[in-house]
Structures are given as structure tokens and as C-alpha cells.
PDB file of C-alpha atoms in Angstrom:
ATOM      1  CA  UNK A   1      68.015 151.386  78.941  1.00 55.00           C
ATOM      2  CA  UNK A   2      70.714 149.006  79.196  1.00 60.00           C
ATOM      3  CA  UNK A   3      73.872 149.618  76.883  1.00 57.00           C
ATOM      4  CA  UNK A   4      76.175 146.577  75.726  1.00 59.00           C
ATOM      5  CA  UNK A   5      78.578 148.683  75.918  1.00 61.00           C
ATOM      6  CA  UNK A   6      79.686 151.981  78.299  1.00 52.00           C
ATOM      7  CA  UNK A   7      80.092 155.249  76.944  1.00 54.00           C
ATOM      8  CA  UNK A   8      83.942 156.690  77.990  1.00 52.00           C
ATOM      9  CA  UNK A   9      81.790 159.203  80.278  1.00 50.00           C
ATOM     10  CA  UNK A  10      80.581 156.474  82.444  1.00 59.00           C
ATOM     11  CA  UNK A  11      84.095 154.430  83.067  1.00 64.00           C
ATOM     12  CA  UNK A  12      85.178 151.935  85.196  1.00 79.00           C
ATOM     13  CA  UNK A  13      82.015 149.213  85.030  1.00 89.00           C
ATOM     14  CA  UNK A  14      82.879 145.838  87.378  1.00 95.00           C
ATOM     15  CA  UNK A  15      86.136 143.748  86.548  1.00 96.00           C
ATOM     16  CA  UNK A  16      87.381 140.635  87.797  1.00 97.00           C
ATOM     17  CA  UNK A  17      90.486 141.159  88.642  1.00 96.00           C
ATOM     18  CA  UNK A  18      93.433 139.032  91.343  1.00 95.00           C
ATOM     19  CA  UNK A  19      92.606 135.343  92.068  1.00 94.00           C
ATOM     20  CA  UNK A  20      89.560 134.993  89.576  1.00 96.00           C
ATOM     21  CA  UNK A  21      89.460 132.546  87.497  1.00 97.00           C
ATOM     22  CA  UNK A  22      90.836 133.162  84.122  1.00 96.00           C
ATOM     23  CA  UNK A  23      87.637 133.169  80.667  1.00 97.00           C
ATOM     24  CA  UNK A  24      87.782 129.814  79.901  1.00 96.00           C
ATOM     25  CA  UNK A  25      89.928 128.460  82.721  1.00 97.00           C
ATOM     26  CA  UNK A  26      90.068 124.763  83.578  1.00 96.00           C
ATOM     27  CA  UNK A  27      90.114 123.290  86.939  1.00 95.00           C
ATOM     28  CA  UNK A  28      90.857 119.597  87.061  1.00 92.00           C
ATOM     29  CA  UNK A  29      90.759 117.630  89.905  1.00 92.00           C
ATOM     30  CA  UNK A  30      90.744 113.285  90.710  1.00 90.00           C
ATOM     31  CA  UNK A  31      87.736 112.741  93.450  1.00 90.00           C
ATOM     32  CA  UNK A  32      88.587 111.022  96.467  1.00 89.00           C
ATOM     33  CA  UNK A  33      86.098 111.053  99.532  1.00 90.00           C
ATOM     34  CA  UNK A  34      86.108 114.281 101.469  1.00 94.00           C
ATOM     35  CA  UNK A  35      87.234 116.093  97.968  1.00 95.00           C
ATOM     36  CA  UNK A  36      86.841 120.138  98.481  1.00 97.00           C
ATOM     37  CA  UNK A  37      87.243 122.272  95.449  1.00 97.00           C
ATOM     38  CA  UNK A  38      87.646 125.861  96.083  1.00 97.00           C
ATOM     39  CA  UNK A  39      87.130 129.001  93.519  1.00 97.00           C
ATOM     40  CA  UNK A  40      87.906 132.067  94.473  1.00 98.00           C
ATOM     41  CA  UNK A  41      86.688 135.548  92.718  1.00 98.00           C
ATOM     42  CA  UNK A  42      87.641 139.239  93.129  1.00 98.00           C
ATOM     43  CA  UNK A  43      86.009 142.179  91.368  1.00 97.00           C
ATOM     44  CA  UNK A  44      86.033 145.910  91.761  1.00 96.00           C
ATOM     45  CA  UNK A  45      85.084 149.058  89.790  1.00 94.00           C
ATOM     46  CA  UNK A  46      85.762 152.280  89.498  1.00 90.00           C
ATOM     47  CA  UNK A  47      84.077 155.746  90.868  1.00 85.00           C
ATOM     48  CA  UNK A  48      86.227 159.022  89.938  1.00 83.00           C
ATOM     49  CA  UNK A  49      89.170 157.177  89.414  1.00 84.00           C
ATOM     50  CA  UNK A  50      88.411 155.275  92.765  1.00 90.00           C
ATOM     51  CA  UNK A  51      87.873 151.848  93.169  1.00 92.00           C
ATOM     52  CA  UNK A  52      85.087 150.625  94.743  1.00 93.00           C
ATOM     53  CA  UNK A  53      84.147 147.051  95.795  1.00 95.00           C
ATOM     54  CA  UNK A  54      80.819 147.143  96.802  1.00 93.00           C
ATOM     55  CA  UNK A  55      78.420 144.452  94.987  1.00 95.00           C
ATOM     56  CA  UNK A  56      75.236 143.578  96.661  1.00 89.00           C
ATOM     57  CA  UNK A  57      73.803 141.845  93.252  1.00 95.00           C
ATOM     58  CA  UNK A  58      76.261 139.117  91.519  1.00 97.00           C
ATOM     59  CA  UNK A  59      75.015 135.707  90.122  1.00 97.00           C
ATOM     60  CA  UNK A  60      76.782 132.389  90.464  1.00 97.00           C
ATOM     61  CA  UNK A  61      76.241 129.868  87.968  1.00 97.00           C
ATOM     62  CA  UNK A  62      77.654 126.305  89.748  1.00 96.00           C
ATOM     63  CA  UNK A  63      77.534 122.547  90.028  1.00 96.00           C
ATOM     64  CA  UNK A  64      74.343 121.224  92.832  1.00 96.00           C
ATOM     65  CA  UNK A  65      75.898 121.772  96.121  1.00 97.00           C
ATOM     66  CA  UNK A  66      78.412 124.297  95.912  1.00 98.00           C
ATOM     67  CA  UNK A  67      77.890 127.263  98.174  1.00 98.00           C
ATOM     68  CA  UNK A  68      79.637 130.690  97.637  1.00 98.00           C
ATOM     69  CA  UNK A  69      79.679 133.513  99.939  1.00 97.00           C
ATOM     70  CA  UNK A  70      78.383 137.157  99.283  1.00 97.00           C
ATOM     71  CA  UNK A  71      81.226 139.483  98.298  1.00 97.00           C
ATOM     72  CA  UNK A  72      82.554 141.431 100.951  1.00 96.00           C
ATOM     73  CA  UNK A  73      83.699 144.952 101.554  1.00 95.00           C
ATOM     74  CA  UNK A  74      87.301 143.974  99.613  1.00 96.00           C
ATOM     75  CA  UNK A  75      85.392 142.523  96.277  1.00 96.00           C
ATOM     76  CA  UNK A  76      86.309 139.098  97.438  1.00 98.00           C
ATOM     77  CA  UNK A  77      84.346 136.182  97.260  1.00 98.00           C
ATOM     78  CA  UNK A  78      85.234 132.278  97.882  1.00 98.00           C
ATOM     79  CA  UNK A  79      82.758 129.286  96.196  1.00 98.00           C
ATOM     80  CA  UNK A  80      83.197 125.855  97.718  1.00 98.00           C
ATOM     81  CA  UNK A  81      81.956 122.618  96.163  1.00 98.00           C
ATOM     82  CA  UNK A  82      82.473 118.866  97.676  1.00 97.00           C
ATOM     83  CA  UNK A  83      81.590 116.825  94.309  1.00 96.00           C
ATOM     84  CA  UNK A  84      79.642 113.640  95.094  1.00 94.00           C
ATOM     85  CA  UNK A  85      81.352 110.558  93.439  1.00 90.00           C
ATOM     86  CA  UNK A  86      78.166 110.575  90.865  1.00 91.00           C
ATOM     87  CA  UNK A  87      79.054 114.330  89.962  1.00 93.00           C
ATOM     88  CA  UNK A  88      82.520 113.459  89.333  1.00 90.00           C
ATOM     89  CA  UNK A  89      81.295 110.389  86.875  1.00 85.00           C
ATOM     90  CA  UNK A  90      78.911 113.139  85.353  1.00 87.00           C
ATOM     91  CA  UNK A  91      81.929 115.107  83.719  1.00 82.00           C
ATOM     92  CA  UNK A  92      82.846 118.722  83.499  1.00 93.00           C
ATOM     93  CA  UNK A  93      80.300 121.313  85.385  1.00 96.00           C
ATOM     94  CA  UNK A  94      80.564 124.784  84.234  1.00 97.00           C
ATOM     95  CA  UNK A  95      80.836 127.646  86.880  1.00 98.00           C
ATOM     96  CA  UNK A  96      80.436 131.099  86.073  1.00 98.00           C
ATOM     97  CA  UNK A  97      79.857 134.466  87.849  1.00 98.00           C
ATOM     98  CA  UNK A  98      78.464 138.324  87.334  1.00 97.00           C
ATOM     99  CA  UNK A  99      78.780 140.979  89.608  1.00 97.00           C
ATOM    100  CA  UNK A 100      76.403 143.955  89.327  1.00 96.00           C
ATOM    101  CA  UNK A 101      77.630 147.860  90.065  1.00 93.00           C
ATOM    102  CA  UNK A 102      74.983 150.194  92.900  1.00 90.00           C
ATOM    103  CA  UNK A 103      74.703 151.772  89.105  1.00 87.00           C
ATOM    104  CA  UNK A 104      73.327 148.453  87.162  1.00 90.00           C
ATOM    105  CA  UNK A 105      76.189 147.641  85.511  1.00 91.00           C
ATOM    106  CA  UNK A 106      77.199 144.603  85.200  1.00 94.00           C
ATOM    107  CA  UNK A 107      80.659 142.796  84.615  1.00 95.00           C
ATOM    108  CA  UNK A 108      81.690 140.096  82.186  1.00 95.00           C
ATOM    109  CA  UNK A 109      80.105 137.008  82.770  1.00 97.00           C
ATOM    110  CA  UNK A 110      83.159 135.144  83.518  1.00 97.00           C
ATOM    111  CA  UNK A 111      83.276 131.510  82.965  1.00 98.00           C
ATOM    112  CA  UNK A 112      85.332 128.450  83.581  1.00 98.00           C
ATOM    113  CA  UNK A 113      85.342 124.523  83.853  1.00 97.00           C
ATOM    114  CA  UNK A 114      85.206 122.254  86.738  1.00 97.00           C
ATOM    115  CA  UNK A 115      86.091 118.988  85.775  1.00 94.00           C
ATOM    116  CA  UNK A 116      86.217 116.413  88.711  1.00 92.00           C
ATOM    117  CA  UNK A 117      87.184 112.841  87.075  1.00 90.00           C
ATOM    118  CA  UNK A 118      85.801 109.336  88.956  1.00 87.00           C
ATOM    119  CA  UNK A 119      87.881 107.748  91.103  1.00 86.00           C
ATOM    120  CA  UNK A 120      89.956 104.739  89.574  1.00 88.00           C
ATOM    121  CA  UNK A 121      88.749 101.259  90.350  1.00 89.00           C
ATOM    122  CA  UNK A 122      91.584  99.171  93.097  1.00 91.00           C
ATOM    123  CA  UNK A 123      92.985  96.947  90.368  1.00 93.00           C
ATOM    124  CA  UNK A 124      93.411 100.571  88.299  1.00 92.00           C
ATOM    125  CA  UNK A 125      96.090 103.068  88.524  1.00 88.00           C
ATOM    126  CA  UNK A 126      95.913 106.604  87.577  1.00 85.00           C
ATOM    127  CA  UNK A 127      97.749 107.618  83.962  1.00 86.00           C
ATOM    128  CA  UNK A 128      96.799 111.273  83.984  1.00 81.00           C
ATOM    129  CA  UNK A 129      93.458 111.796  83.162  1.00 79.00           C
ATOM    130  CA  UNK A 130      92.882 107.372  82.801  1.00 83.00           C
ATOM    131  CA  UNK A 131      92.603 104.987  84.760  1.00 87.00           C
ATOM    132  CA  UNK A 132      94.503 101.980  83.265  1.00 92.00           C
ATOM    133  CA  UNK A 133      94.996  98.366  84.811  1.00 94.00           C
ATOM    134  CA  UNK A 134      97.827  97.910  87.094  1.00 94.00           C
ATOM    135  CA  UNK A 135     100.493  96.219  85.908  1.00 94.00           C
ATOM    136  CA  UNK A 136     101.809  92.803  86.798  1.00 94.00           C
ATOM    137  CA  UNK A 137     104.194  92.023  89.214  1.00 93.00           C
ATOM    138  CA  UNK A 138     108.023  92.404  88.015  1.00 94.00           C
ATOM    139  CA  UNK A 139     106.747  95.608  85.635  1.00 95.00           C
ATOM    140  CA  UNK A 140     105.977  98.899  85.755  1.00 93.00           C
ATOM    141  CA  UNK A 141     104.621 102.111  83.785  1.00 92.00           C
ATOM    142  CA  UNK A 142     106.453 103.408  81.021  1.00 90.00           C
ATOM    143  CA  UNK A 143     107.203 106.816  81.384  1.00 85.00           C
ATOM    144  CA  UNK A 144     107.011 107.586  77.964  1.00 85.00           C
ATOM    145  CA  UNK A 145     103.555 105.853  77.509  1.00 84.00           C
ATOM    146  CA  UNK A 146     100.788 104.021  78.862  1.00 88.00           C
ATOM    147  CA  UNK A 147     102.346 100.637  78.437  1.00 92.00           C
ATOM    148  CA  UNK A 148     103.483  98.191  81.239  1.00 94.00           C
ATOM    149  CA  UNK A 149     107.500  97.616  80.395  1.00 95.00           C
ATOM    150  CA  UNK A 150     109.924  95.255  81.900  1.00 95.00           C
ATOM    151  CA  UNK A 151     111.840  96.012  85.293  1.00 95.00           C
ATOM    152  CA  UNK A 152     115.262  95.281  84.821  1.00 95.00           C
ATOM    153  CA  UNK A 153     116.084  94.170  88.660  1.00 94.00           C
ATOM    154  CA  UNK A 154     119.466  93.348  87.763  1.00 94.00           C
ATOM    155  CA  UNK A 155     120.741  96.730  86.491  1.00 94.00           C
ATOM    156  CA  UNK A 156     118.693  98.710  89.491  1.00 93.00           C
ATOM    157  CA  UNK A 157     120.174  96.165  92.065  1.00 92.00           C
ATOM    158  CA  UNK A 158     116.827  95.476  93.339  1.00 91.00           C
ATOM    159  CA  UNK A 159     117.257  91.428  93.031  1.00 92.00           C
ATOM    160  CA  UNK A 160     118.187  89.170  96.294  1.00 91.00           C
ATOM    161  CA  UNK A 161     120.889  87.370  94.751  1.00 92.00           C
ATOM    162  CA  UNK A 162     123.903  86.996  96.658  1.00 91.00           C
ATOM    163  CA  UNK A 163     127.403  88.704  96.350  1.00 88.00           C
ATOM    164  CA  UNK A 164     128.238  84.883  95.242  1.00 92.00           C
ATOM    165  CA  UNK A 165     125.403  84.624  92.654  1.00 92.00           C
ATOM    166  CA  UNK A 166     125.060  86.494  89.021  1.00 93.00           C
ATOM    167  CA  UNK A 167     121.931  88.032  88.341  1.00 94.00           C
ATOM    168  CA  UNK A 168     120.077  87.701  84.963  1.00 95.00           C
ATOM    169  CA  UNK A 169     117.043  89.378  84.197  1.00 94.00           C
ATOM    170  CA  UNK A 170     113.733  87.408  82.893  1.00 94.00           C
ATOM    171  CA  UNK A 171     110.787  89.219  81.566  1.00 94.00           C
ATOM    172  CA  UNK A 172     108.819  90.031  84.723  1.00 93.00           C
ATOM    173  CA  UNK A 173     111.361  88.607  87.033  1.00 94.00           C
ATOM    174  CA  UNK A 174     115.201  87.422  87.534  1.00 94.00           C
ATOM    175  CA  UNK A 175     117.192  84.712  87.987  1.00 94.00           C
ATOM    176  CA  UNK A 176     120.182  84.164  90.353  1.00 94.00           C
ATOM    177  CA  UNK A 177     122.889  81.470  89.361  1.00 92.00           C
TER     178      UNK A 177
END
């Protein structure tokens, strides 16, 4: 006798509500060793116009080896997850969660995406969501793309030419005369 949805007589069925995660929400994080990624989740409903925050059924959906607690007396509950380096090379890992009312009812299933990308190799540097190839000596990242560009060590007065010497700029280096 389950409805899909609640008669206005019954009101207030669980919400998520406060530090959960948005439907849909995507948290992105670059593993390094010791990486801890944290969800937290808050849900409530109501009893005579009184809210209530006592869940002793919910359901987690999450990556192998998070752990979440129960929710306490304040509807609050915290999941933790330390992604292996394998997980984060495995890509995004949904994580979802349903809290269930001392009535049956249940909440939205609320969902969002965990994506943990691999750490970048040590002749790599991080471009946002890349990892690109360093670039060479006398150059450095464009900030308007991905492209290795010039340093001008002239104009930055970052060359070790003398106050006696002129400095000209090369293409990955400089010249004093």
C-alpha cells in the first residue's frame, strides 16, 4: 500500500534539506595519497507541523570503502570515502541516499557524482581536469590554453644580466650583450 505520491492529509514525508548534496551534484576531486572525501547529508520531516529527525531506516548507495554513519537525533549524517589510486583511474562513482519516516515513507532518492581523477604522472602537470607534459625549461603554461608559450625574461626582469649588459630575449631563453 505504498503511494508514489502523499495525499495533502499525510504532509511533511522526509526531505533533504542544509548541507546535502544538491540532485545531480558533482564532487570533483585530484587523488593524492591519504585523499579523504567527505559528504555530508541532513534530512527531516514533518509531524503536526513539527519537524522530526528521527530515521532508523535510510540506504546509502557509495563507492567500495566508504563508510557513513547512522543519522543522529539532528537528521545529520556524514559519509567518508579514501579512494584507492585504482578507484580514482576507474572514473566517476555515483553516491546516493534514502531516508525512511517511523511511518514508511520514504524521501527522494537523492543522487550525486563522485569523481576522483588519477594522479598526474612526475613529468605531467595538472591543466584542470588533464594532465599535460611539463613544459621545457625557459616556458611556461598559457593561461589562455593548454599550450607551452615563451617566457619573456627580459620584460619580467627575471634574466642575470648585469646593469652593464642589455638583455634580449631568445625563444626559451635570453641573451645578455
Amino acid at each position: 500500500n505504498v503511494r508514489s505520491t502523499e495525499p495533502a492529509h499525510c504532509g511533511g514525508k522526509p526531505e533533504f534539506f542544509g548541507k546535502s548534496p544538491a540532485q545531480g551534484a558533482t564532487l570533483t576531486q585530484f587523488w593524492t595519497a591519504g585523499l579523504k572525501v567527505e559528504t555530508e547529508w541532513e534530512a527531516s520531516y514533518t509531524m503536526n507541523g513539527v519537524a522530526q529527525f528521527d530515521f532508523d531506516r535510510y540506504q546509502f548507495s557509495r563507492p567500495t570503502g566508504m563508510t557513513c554513519t547512522a543519522f543522529d537525533n539532528y537528521g545529520y549524517a556524514k559519509c567518508t570515502w579514501f579512494p584507492t589510486q585504482a578507484q580514482a583511474a576507474a572514473g566517476d562513482h555515483p553516491h546516493c541516499a534514502v531516508v525512511y519516516d517511523k511511518f514508511g515513507r520514504a524521501s527522494e532518492r537523492r543522487c550525486m557524482t563522485l569523481k576522483v581523477y588519477p594522479p598526474c604522472a612526475p613529468n605531467e602537470d595538472r591543466v584542470g581536469t588533464q594532465c599535460l607534459p611539463k613544459c621545457a625549461p625557459g616556458f611556461e603554461r598559457s593561461t589562455s590554453s593548454t599550450n607551452c608559450v615563451d617566457i619573456d625574461e627580459c620584460a619580467r626582469n627575471t634574466d642575470n644580466c648585469s646593469q652593464y649588459e642589455g638583455c634580449s630575449n631568445t625563444v626559451g631563453s635570453f641573451n645578455c650583450s
